């Protein structure tokens, strides 16, 4: 069997409330592309909105379940508590001015593991970070919000999980999932996935605060990349043999997925890179129409009548 070695972050999925406010923020403020407008396959009365680069490639994706009736969540242990995107190092000042111009309350830049970081919250309270990262050659998405190509968000950089104890989570990341422990400072431990690609970092902050509450404005799960379904199936067997409770392989239309929880309680996913978002609509039309998987298509009229109406960016 292949050792379990995810080669990067695939996506991060969070809980929002108002879908229109969510679309406006992530397309206008961050300049991400809405690459898929679909529904939560397990709860089709809710949208599932995907944002990323032009094609919605793995390692660029932030997705949301907008749930209008969701109560406010609470950051704390047992949750992924910050989602970091990469920006060019020379763009830090531009982003400070951009956020201020849109009246987004952002913290002053701080230095963390030799990187400058700006942190702010989206309208639901989700913590977003912009990291001035060297050597990220991804082009990002420059087709929205008037954000120049040279300043555009490049993709996911890192995810932070907050734990009551470091060791159990560190054993899973560094042992079963084959990540490498790097910098340890400021109460954080940084793990790197295999390969030299961007979007391969997991930061673990341990021993901090009360237990988190997963609801509006919090991360639902974090997904890592598997190259194909065959590898994913092998990794699933190894996780089961290690004692993890792992779901069956689930068809998510744009990738297949397995889910399990790490010892601190964070829900993790391993998702395949393929088939991608152009499987049901062409590249130039991504995100423009509500797309449903074949098994939900017979219920389209009922689903469309249940979902709140939204306006898409031009």
Coordinates of C-alpha atoms in Angstrom, one line a residue:
X1 CA 0.0 0.0 0.0
X2 CA 1.0 3.6 -0.6
X3 CA 1.9 5.5 2.6
X4 CA -0.7 8.2 3.3
X5 CA 0.9 11.4 2.1
X6 CA -1.6 14.1 1.1
X7 CA 0.0 16.5 -1.3
X8 CA -1.7 19.7 -0.1
X9 CA -4.9 21.3 1.1
X10 CA -7.8 20.5 -1.3
X11 CA -10.4 22.8 0.2
X12 CA -11.8 24.3 3.4
X13 CA -15.5 24.3 4.0
X14 CA -17.3 26.6 6.5
X15 CA -20.7 27.5 7.7
X16 CA -22.2 30.9 6.6
X17 CA -25.6 32.4 7.1
X18 CA -26.8 34.8 4.3
X19 CA -25.8 33.3 0.9
X20 CA -26.0 36.7 -0.9
X21 CA -23.8 38.4 1.7
X22 CA -21.4 35.5 1.4
X23 CA -21.2 35.8 -2.4
X24 CA -20.7 39.6 -2.2
X25 CA -17.9 39.3 0.3
X26 CA -15.8 36.6 -1.3
X27 CA -16.1 37.8 -4.8
X28 CA -15.8 41.6 -4.1
X29 CA -13.5 41.8 -1.1
X30 CA -11.2 38.8 -1.8
X31 CA -11.8 38.7 -5.5
X32 CA -12.3 35.0 -5.6
X33 CA -14.3 33.4 -8.4
X34 CA -17.6 31.7 -7.7
X35 CA -16.7 28.4 -9.5
X36 CA -19.7 26.3 -8.5
X37 CA -23.2 27.0 -7.3
X38 CA -24.8 23.8 -6.1
X39 CA -26.4 22.4 -2.9
X40 CA -25.3 20.5 0.1
X41 CA -25.9 17.0 -1.2
X42 CA -26.9 15.8 2.3
X43 CA -29.2 18.8 2.9
X44 CA -30.3 20.0 -0.6
X45 CA -32.4 22.8 0.9
X46 CA -29.1 24.6 1.6
X47 CA -26.6 26.0 -1.0
X48 CA -23.1 24.8 -1.3
X49 CA -21.0 27.6 -2.8
X50 CA -17.4 27.1 -4.0
X51 CA -14.9 29.9 -4.5
X52 CA -11.4 29.6 -5.9
X53 CA -9.2 30.5 -8.8
X54 CA -10.3 30.6 -12.5
X55 CA -10.8 26.8 -12.8
X56 CA -11.4 26.1 -9.1
X57 CA -8.3 24.0 -8.8
X58 CA -7.5 22.0 -5.7
X59 CA -5.6 24.1 -3.1
X60 CA -7.4 27.3 -4.1
X61 CA -10.9 26.4 -2.8
X62 CA -12.9 27.8 0.1
X63 CA -16.5 26.6 0.2
X64 CA -19.6 27.4 2.2
X65 CA -22.8 25.9 3.5
X66 CA -25.0 29.1 3.8
X67 CA -27.6 28.3 6.5
X68 CA -29.7 31.4 7.1
X69 CA -31.0 30.1 10.5
X70 CA -27.5 29.1 11.8
X71 CA -26.7 30.3 15.3
X72 CA -23.4 32.1 15.9
X73 CA -20.5 29.7 16.3
X74 CA -17.6 30.1 18.7
X75 CA -13.9 29.8 17.9
X76 CA -12.1 27.4 20.3
X77 CA -10.4 24.1 20.7
X78 CA -11.5 21.2 18.5
X79 CA -12.0 23.5 15.4
X80 CA -10.1 24.8 12.5
X81 CA -9.9 28.4 13.6
X82 CA -8.2 30.3 10.7
X83 CA -7.9 29.9 6.9
X84 CA -4.9 31.5 5.3
X85 CA -4.6 32.5 1.7
X86 CA -1.3 33.4 -0.1
X87 CA -0.7 36.8 -1.6
X88 CA 2.5 38.2 -3.2
X89 CA 4.9 39.7 -0.6
X90 CA 4.9 43.0 -2.3
X91 CA 1.1 43.2 -2.2
X92 CA 0.7 43.4 1.6
X93 CA 0.3 47.2 1.6
X94 CA -2.1 47.1 -1.4
X95 CA -4.4 44.7 0.5
X96 CA -4.3 46.8 3.7
X97 CA -5.6 49.8 1.6
X98 CA -8.1 47.6 -0.2
X99 CA -9.6 46.2 3.0
X100 CA -9.7 49.6 4.6
X101 CA -11.4 51.1 1.6
X102 CA -14.1 48.5 1.9
X103 CA -14.4 49.1 5.6
X104 CA -13.2 45.6 6.5
X105 CA -11.8 45.7 10.0
X106 CA -8.4 44.0 9.6
X107 CA -5.6 43.6 12.2
X108 CA -2.3 45.3 11.6
X109 CA 0.3 42.9 10.0
X110 CA 2.1 40.6 12.3
X111 CA 5.2 38.4 11.7
X112 CA 4.7 34.7 12.1
X113 CA 7.3 32.1 11.1
X114 CA 9.1 34.6 8.8
X115 CA 5.9 35.6 7.1
X116 CA 3.8 38.8 7.3
X117 CA 0.1 38.0 8.1
X118 CA -3.0 40.2 7.9
X119 CA -6.0 38.8 9.8
X120 CA -9.7 39.8 9.5
X121 CA -13.2 38.3 9.7
X122 CA -15.9 37.8 7.1
X123 CA -19.4 39.0 7.9
X124 CA -20.2 35.8 9.8
X125 CA -17.0 36.0 11.9
X126 CA -14.9 33.4 10.0
X127 CA -11.2 34.2 10.5
X128 CA -9.4 34.8 7.2
X129 CA -5.7 35.5 6.9
X130 CA -3.6 36.9 4.0
X131 CA 0.0 35.7 4.1
X132 CA 2.8 37.5 2.2
X133 CA 4.3 34.2 0.9
X134 CA 7.5 34.0 -1.2
X135 CA 7.6 31.6 -4.2
X136 CA 3.9 31.0 -4.8
X137 CA 3.7 30.9 -8.6
X138 CA -0.1 30.3 -8.8
X139 CA -1.8 33.0 -10.9
X140 CA -4.9 33.4 -8.8
X141 CA -8.1 34.8 -10.2
X142 CA -8.0 38.4 -11.7
X143 CA -11.3 38.5 -13.3
X144 CA -13.4 40.1 -10.6
X145 CA -13.7 43.1 -8.2
X146 CA -11.1 45.2 -10.0
X147 CA -8.2 43.5 -8.2
X148 CA -5.1 43.7 -10.4
X149 CA -3.5 40.4 -11.4
X150 CA -0.3 41.2 -9.6
X151 CA -2.1 41.5 -6.3
X152 CA -4.7 38.7 -6.7
X153 CA -5.0 36.0 -4.0
X154 CA -3.0 33.0 -5.1
X155 CA -4.8 30.2 -3.2
X156 CA -4.9 28.5 0.1
X157 CA -1.7 28.8 2.1
X158 CA -2.4 27.2 5.5
X159 CA -5.0 26.1 7.9
X160 CA -4.8 26.6 11.7
X161 CA -6.4 24.1 14.0
X162 CA -6.8 24.8 17.7
X163 CA -6.4 21.9 20.1
X164 CA -6.6 21.4 23.9
X165 CA -3.5 19.1 23.5
X166 CA -0.8 19.1 20.9
X167 CA 0.5 15.6 21.1
X168 CA -2.5 13.5 19.9
X169 CA -3.1 15.7 16.8
X170 CA 0.7 15.9 16.1
X171 CA 0.9 12.1 16.2
X172 CA -1.8 11.8 13.5
X173 CA -0.4 14.5 11.3
X174 CA 3.2 13.5 11.6
X175 CA 2.6 9.8 11.8
X176 CA -0.5 8.4 9.9
X177 CA -0.7 11.4 7.5
X178 CA 3.0 11.6 6.8
X179 CA 3.5 15.3 7.4
X180 CA 6.8 16.8 8.5
X181 CA 7.0 18.9 11.7
X182 CA 8.8 22.2 11.1
X183 CA 8.8 25.4 13.0
X184 CA 7.6 25.4 16.7
X185 CA 7.2 28.8 18.1
X186 CA 4.7 31.1 19.8
X187 CA 2.6 28.1 21.0
X188 CA 2.2 26.8 17.4
X189 CA 3.6 23.8 15.6
X190 CA 3.8 23.8 11.8
X191 CA 3.3 20.7 9.7
X192 CA 4.1 20.5 6.0
X193 CA 2.7 18.0 3.5
X194 CA 4.9 16.3 1.0
X195 CA 6.1 18.1 -2.1
X196 CA 7.2 21.6 -2.8
X197 CA 3.8 23.0 -3.9
X198 CA 2.1 25.9 -2.1
X199 CA -0.9 25.2 0.1
X200 CA 0.7 22.4 2.1
X201 CA 0.7 23.8 5.6
X202 CA -1.2 22.9 8.8
X203 CA -0.5 25.0 11.9
X204 CA -1.6 23.5 15.3
X205 CA -2.2 25.9 18.1
X206 CA -2.5 24.0 21.4
X207 CA -3.7 24.6 24.9
X208 CA -5.8 27.7 24.2
X209 CA -9.2 28.6 25.6
X210 CA -12.5 26.9 25.7
X211 CA -14.0 24.3 23.4
X212 CA -15.3 25.7 20.2
X213 CA -18.9 25.6 18.9
X214 CA -19.3 24.7 15.2
X215 CA -22.1 26.9 13.7
X216 CA -22.2 30.1 11.7
X217 CA -18.8 31.7 11.1
X218 CA -16.8 28.5 11.8
X219 CA -15.0 25.9 9.7
X220 CA -17.0 22.7 9.1
X221 CA -14.1 20.6 7.8
X222 CA -10.7 20.7 6.1
X223 CA -9.9 18.6 3.0
X224 CA -6.5 17.2 1.9
X225 CA -5.6 16.2 -1.6
X226 CA -5.4 12.6 -2.9
X227 CA -4.2 12.2 -6.5
X228 CA -6.9 9.7 -7.6
X229 CA -9.6 7.4 -6.3
X230 CA -7.4 4.3 -6.2
X231 CA -4.9 6.0 -3.8
X232 CA -7.8 7.4 -1.8
X233 CA -9.2 3.8 -1.3
X234 CA -5.8 2.6 -0.2
X235 CA -5.5 5.4 2.3
X236 CA -9.0 4.7 3.6
X237 CA -8.0 1.1 4.4
X238 CA -4.9 2.2 6.2
X239 CA -6.9 4.7 8.3
X240 CA -9.4 2.0 9.2
X241 CA -6.5 -0.4 10.2
X242 CA -5.2 2.3 12.4
X243 CA -8.4 2.5 14.3
X244 CA -10.0 5.6 12.7
X245 CA -13.7 5.7 12.0
X246 CA -13.8 6.5 8.3
X247 CA -16.8 7.0 6.0
X248 CA -17.4 5.2 2.8
X249 CA -16.1 6.8 -0.4
X250 CA -18.7 9.4 -1.2
X251 CA -19.4 10.9 -4.6
X252 CA -19.3 14.7 -4.4
X253 CA -19.7 15.1 -8.2
X254 CA -16.5 17.1 -8.6
X255 CA -14.3 14.8 -6.5
X256 CA -14.8 11.8 -4.2
X257 CA -14.4 12.0 -0.5
X258 CA -13.8 10.2 2.7
X259 CA -14.2 11.8 6.2
X260 CA -12.8 11.1 9.6
X261 CA -12.0 13.0 12.8
X262 CA -8.6 13.7 14.2
X263 CA -8.1 13.1 18.0
X264 CA -8.9 16.7 18.9
X265 CA -12.3 16.6 17.1
X266 CA -11.6 18.5 13.8
X267 CA -13.4 16.8 10.9
X268 CA -10.9 16.0 8.1
X269 CA -11.6 14.9 4.5
X270 CA -9.4 13.4 1.9
X271 CA -10.7 14.4 -1.6
X272 CA -9.5 13.5 -5.1
X273 CA -8.1 16.1 -7.5
X274 CA -10.4 14.9 -10.3
X275 CA -12.8 15.2 -12.1
X276 CA -13.0 18.9 -11.2
X277 CA -15.6 21.6 -11.8
X278 CA -15.8 21.5 -15.6
X279 CA -17.4 18.1 -15.5
X280 CA -20.9 19.6 -15.7
X281 CA -20.4 23.1 -17.2
X282 CA -17.7 24.8 -19.3
X283 CA -14.8 26.8 -17.8
X284 CA -16.2 30.2 -18.9
X285 CA -19.6 29.5 -17.3
X286 CA -18.5 28.2 -14.0
X287 CA -20.7 29.2 -11.1
X288 CA -23.4 31.0 -13.2
X289 CA -26.2 28.4 -12.8
X290 CA -27.4 26.1 -10.1
X291 CA -25.9 22.7 -10.8
X292 CA -27.3 19.5 -9.3
X293 CA -25.9 15.9 -9.3
X294 CA -27.8 13.4 -11.3
X295 CA -29.5 11.9 -8.3
X296 CA -31.0 15.3 -7.3
X297 CA -31.9 16.5 -10.8
X298 CA -35.4 15.0 -10.6
X299 CA -36.1 17.3 -7.6
X300 CA -34.8 20.5 -9.3
X301 CA -38.1 22.4 -9.2
X302 CA -38.6 21.7 -5.5
X303 CA -35.0 22.5 -4.6
X304 CA -35.1 25.8 -6.6
X305 CA -38.3 26.9 -4.9
X306 CA -36.7 26.2 -1.5
X307 CA -33.4 28.0 -2.0
X308 CA -33.3 31.8 -1.4
X309 CA -32.8 33.9 -4.5
X310 CA -29.3 35.2 -5.1
X311 CA -27.7 37.7 -7.6
X312 CA -24.3 36.8 -9.1
X313 CA -21.4 39.1 -9.8
X314 CA -21.3 40.3 -13.4

